Amino acid sequence: MGVARYWREIPARYSLIGSKCNVCGEIFFPPIKICPNCRRKSIGNIKDYKLKGKGVVESFTVIRTAPPEFERNVPYAIALIKMEEGCYVTGEIVDCEIDKIHIGMEVEACFRRIQQDGSAGAIYYGYKFRKVD
Ligand code: ZN
């Protein structure tokens, strides 16, 4: 699947739009159609919700060996980020030395050029995350 098609299919990832269940108030990412908490009661009560883009690094992986099709520098870090809203987003950490990345680090979303290569889904995202000073 080409990058262009991938992007058309996942505007939610590009714009950090998730879903909010108006019954229980929980926020989900990626977006959902039916809230797993409220099930049938949530039908018609799920609204788009734009994440603020702020969160905390919950865990991360440093990629030191890139697949051959990558044309990018290693190492780089892919983090699981717990967003302010309580849901989780996976993204690359940029503008930060690898050694300085740590669990609990506050980050915010920033938009970066989309990579045209790679097999680790996370690097296709239009947003990445940088440290909040
Ligand atoms: Zn709900």
PDB file of C-alpha atoms and ligand atoms in Angstrom:
ATOM      1  CA  MET A   1       0.000   0.000   0.000  1.00  0.00           C
ATOM      2  CA  GLY A   2       1.415   3.377  -1.005  1.00  0.00           C
ATOM      3  CA  VAL A   3       1.903   6.200   1.423  1.00  0.00           C
ATOM      4  CA  ALA A   4      -0.619   8.440  -0.368  1.00  0.00           C
ATOM      5  CA  ARG A   5      -3.374   5.885  -0.045  1.00  0.00           C
ATOM      6  CA  TYR A   6      -2.444   5.181   3.535  1.00  0.00           C
ATOM      7  CA  TRP A   7      -2.887   8.857   4.270  1.00  0.00           C
ATOM      8  CA  ARG A   8      -6.252   9.155   2.628  1.00  0.00           C
ATOM      9  CA  GLU A   9      -7.461   6.329   4.782  1.00  0.00           C
ATOM     10  CA  ILE A  10      -6.280   7.651   8.079  1.00  0.00           C
ATOM     11  CA  PRO A  11      -7.010  11.366   8.353  1.00  0.00           C
ATOM     12  CA  ALA A  12      -7.618  10.804  12.054  1.00  0.00           C
ATOM     13  CA  ARG A  13      -3.966   9.969  12.612  1.00  0.00           C
ATOM     14  CA  TYR A  14      -2.834  12.975  10.657  1.00  0.00           C
ATOM     15  CA  SER A  15      -4.917  15.423  12.607  1.00  0.00           C
ATOM     16  CA  LEU A  16      -4.951  13.667  15.989  1.00  0.00           C
ATOM     17  CA  ILE A  17      -8.714  13.336  15.918  1.00  0.00           C
ATOM     18  CA  GLY A  18     -10.117  10.699  18.206  1.00  0.00           C
ATOM     19  CA  SER A  19     -13.586  10.102  19.590  1.00  0.00           C
ATOM     20  CA  LYS A  20     -15.340  11.158  22.735  1.00  0.00           C
ATOM     21  CA  CYS A  21     -18.171   9.120  24.178  1.00  0.00           C
ATOM     22  CA  ASN A  22     -20.713  11.584  25.509  1.00  0.00           C
ATOM     23  CA  VAL A  23     -22.249   8.917  27.740  1.00  0.00           C
ATOM     24  CA  CYS A  24     -19.203   8.080  29.882  1.00  0.00           C
ATOM     25  CA  GLY A  25     -16.925  10.913  28.769  1.00  0.00           C
ATOM     26  CA  GLU A  26     -14.006   8.673  27.812  1.00  0.00           C
ATOM     27  CA  ILE A  27     -11.786   9.758  24.905  1.00  0.00           C
ATOM     28  CA  PHE A  28     -10.450   7.208  22.437  1.00  0.00           C
ATOM     29  CA  PHE A  29      -7.727   7.165  19.841  1.00  0.00           C
ATOM     30  CA  PRO A  30      -7.907   6.045  17.077  1.00  0.00           C
ATOM     31  CA  PRO A  31     -11.596   6.985  16.707  1.00  0.00           C
ATOM     32  CA  ILE A  32     -14.283   4.457  17.558  1.00  0.00           C
ATOM     33  CA  LYS A  33     -17.844   3.901  16.393  1.00  0.00           C
ATOM     34  CA  ILE A  34     -19.171   2.296  19.564  1.00  0.00           C
ATOM     35  CA  CYS A  35     -17.853   2.895  23.073  1.00  0.00           C
ATOM     36  CA  PRO A  36     -16.608  -0.335  24.662  1.00  0.00           C
ATOM     37  CA  ASN A  37     -17.867   0.889  28.050  1.00  0.00           C
ATOM     38  CA  CYS A  38     -21.339   1.944  27.030  1.00  0.00           C
ATOM     39  CA  ARG A  39     -21.994  -0.313  24.004  1.00  0.00           C
ATOM     40  CA  ARG A  40     -25.475   0.254  22.607  1.00  0.00           C
ATOM     41  CA  LYS A  41     -26.100   3.320  24.768  1.00  0.00           C
ATOM     42  CA  SER A  42     -23.223   5.084  23.002  1.00  0.00           C
ATOM     43  CA  ILE A  43     -24.786   4.864  19.528  1.00  0.00           C
ATOM     44  CA  GLY A  44     -25.371   8.422  18.356  1.00  0.00           C
ATOM     45  CA  ASN A  45     -23.354   9.745  21.275  1.00  0.00           C
ATOM     46  CA  ILE A  46     -19.855   9.431  19.836  1.00  0.00           C
ATOM     47  CA  LYS A  47     -18.362  12.701  18.663  1.00  0.00           C
ATOM     48  CA  ASP A  48     -15.056  13.611  17.035  1.00  0.00           C
ATOM     49  CA  TYR A  49     -12.563  14.905  19.523  1.00  0.00           C
ATOM     50  CA  LYS A  50      -9.350  16.671  18.613  1.00  0.00           C
ATOM     51  CA  LEU A  51      -6.577  15.756  20.990  1.00  0.00           C
ATOM     52  CA  LYS A  52      -4.671  18.693  22.418  1.00  0.00           C
ATOM     53  CA  GLY A  53      -1.425  16.942  21.545  1.00  0.00           C
ATOM     54  CA  LYS A  54       0.105  16.960  25.013  1.00  0.00           C
ATOM     55  CA  GLY A  55       1.155  13.872  26.840  1.00  0.00           C
ATOM     56  CA  VAL A  56       3.780  11.953  28.753  1.00  0.00           C
ATOM     57  CA  VAL A  57       6.116   9.222  27.504  1.00  0.00           C
ATOM     58  CA  GLU A  58       4.843   5.945  28.932  1.00  0.00           C
ATOM     59  CA  SER A  59       7.434   3.740  27.215  1.00  0.00           C
ATOM     60  CA  PHE A  60       9.689   3.934  24.193  1.00  0.00           C
ATOM     61  CA  THR A  61      11.794   1.863  21.844  1.00  0.00           C
ATOM     62  CA  VAL A  62      15.009   3.024  20.248  1.00  0.00           C
ATOM     63  CA  ILE A  63      15.348   1.820  16.671  1.00  0.00           C
ATOM     64  CA  ARG A  64      19.031   1.333  15.933  1.00  0.00           C
ATOM     65  CA  THR A  65      18.837  -0.826  12.845  1.00  0.00           C
ATOM     66  CA  ALA A  66      16.617   0.388  10.032  1.00  0.00           C
ATOM     67  CA  PRO A  67      15.267  -1.985   7.376  1.00  0.00           C
ATOM     68  CA  PRO A  68      17.085  -1.688   4.015  1.00  0.00           C
ATOM     69  CA  GLU A  69      14.324   0.384   2.404  1.00  0.00           C
ATOM     70  CA  PHE A  70      14.701   3.097   5.021  1.00  0.00           C
ATOM     71  CA  GLU A  71      16.478   6.206   3.945  1.00  0.00           C
ATOM     72  CA  ARG A  72      16.699   7.731   7.331  1.00  0.00           C
ATOM     73  CA  ASN A  73      19.139   8.163  10.125  1.00  0.00           C
ATOM     74  CA  VAL A  74      19.275   5.805  13.032  1.00  0.00           C
ATOM     75  CA  PRO A  75      18.902   5.753  15.933  1.00  0.00           C
ATOM     76  CA  TYR A  76      15.450   7.187  16.439  1.00  0.00           C
ATOM     77  CA  ALA A  77      12.860   6.604  19.123  1.00  0.00           C
ATOM     78  CA  ILE A  78       9.252   5.494  18.885  1.00  0.00           C
ATOM     79  CA  ALA A  79       7.283   6.190  22.039  1.00  0.00           C
ATOM     80  CA  LEU A  80       3.963   5.174  23.487  1.00  0.00           C
ATOM     81  CA  ILE A  81       2.523   8.414  24.794  1.00  0.00           C
ATOM     82  CA  LYS A  82      -0.240   8.730  27.329  1.00  0.00           C
ATOM     83  CA  MET A  83      -2.166  11.788  26.249  1.00  0.00           C
ATOM     84  CA  GLU A  84      -3.656  14.330  28.659  1.00  0.00           C
ATOM     85  CA  GLU A  85      -7.052  12.989  27.652  1.00  0.00           C
ATOM     86  CA  GLY A  86      -6.150   9.502  28.887  1.00  0.00           C
ATOM     87  CA  CYS A  87      -5.785   7.668  25.573  1.00  0.00           C
ATOM     88  CA  TYR A  88      -2.551   6.449  24.000  1.00  0.00           C
ATOM     89  CA  VAL A  89      -0.816   7.523  20.814  1.00  0.00           C
ATOM     90  CA  THR A  90       2.321   6.043  19.266  1.00  0.00           C
ATOM     91  CA  GLY A  91       4.775   8.413  17.663  1.00  0.00           C
ATOM     92  CA  GLU A  92       8.357   9.275  16.969  1.00  0.00           C
ATOM     93  CA  ILE A  93      10.238  11.547  19.366  1.00  0.00           C
ATOM     94  CA  VAL A  94      12.120  14.300  17.544  1.00  0.00           C
ATOM     95  CA  ASP A  95      14.397  17.194  18.508  1.00  0.00           C
ATOM     96  CA  CYS A  96      15.726  15.287  21.484  1.00  0.00           C
ATOM     97  CA  GLU A  97      18.927  13.335  21.969  1.00  0.00           C
ATOM     98  CA  ILE A  98      18.139   9.660  22.315  1.00  0.00           C
ATOM     99  CA  ASP A  99      19.933   9.478  25.673  1.00  0.00           C
ATOM    100  CA  LYS A 100      17.748  12.240  27.060  1.00  0.00           C
ATOM    101  CA  ILE A 101      14.448  10.519  26.350  1.00  0.00           C
ATOM    102  CA  HIS A 102      12.930   9.063  29.483  1.00  0.00           C
ATOM    103  CA  ILE A 103       9.706   7.637  30.796  1.00  0.00           C
ATOM    104  CA  GLY A 104       7.583  10.404  32.256  1.00  0.00           C
ATOM    105  CA  MET A 105       8.983  13.027  29.886  1.00  0.00           C
ATOM    106  CA  GLU A 106       6.394  15.619  28.859  1.00  0.00           C
ATOM    107  CA  VAL A 107       5.907  15.910  25.125  1.00  0.00           C
ATOM    108  CA  GLU A 108       3.719  17.750  22.645  1.00  0.00           C
ATOM    109  CA  ALA A 109       2.719  16.912  19.092  1.00  0.00           C
ATOM    110  CA  CYS A 110       4.416  18.665  16.210  1.00  0.00           C
ATOM    111  CA  PHE A 111       3.985  18.150  12.493  1.00  0.00           C
ATOM    112  CA  ARG A 112       6.825  16.794  10.451  1.00  0.00           C
ATOM    113  CA  ARG A 113       7.432  15.606   6.939  1.00  0.00           C
ATOM    114  CA  ILE A 114       5.985  12.183   6.327  1.00  0.00           C
ATOM    115  CA  GLN A 115       8.559   9.528   5.695  1.00  0.00           C
ATOM    116  CA  GLN A 116       8.121   7.661   2.436  1.00  0.00           C
ATOM    117  CA  ASP A 117       9.669   4.469   3.641  1.00  0.00           C
ATOM    118  CA  GLY A 118       9.727   2.000   6.422  1.00  0.00           C
ATOM    119  CA  SER A 119       7.657  -0.843   7.706  1.00  0.00           C
ATOM    120  CA  ALA A 120       7.122   0.272  11.321  1.00  0.00           C
ATOM    121  CA  GLY A 121       3.705   1.922  11.073  1.00  0.00           C
ATOM    122  CA  ALA A 122       4.516   4.650  13.564  1.00  0.00           C
ATOM    123  CA  ILE A 123       6.847   6.518  11.253  1.00  0.00           C
ATOM    124  CA  TYR A 124       4.137   7.111   8.668  1.00  0.00           C
ATOM    125  CA  TYR A 125       2.308   9.471  11.003  1.00  0.00           C
ATOM    126  CA  GLY A 126       2.204  13.145  10.157  1.00  0.00           C
ATOM    127  CA  TYR A 127       2.736  14.186  13.725  1.00  0.00           C
ATOM    128  CA  LYS A 128       5.723  13.476  15.881  1.00  0.00           C
ATOM    129  CA  PHE A 129       6.442  14.475  19.422  1.00  0.00           C
ATOM    130  CA  ARG A 130       8.960  16.781  20.964  1.00  0.00           C
ATOM    131  CA  LYS A 131       9.965  17.475  24.520  1.00  0.00           C
ATOM    132  CA  VAL A 132       8.166  20.241  26.376  1.00  0.00           C
ATOM    133  CA  ASP A 133      10.631  22.438  28.202  1.00  0.00           C
TER     134      ASP A 133
HETATM  135 ZN    ZN B   1     -18.897   5.458  26.888  1.00  0.00          ZN
END
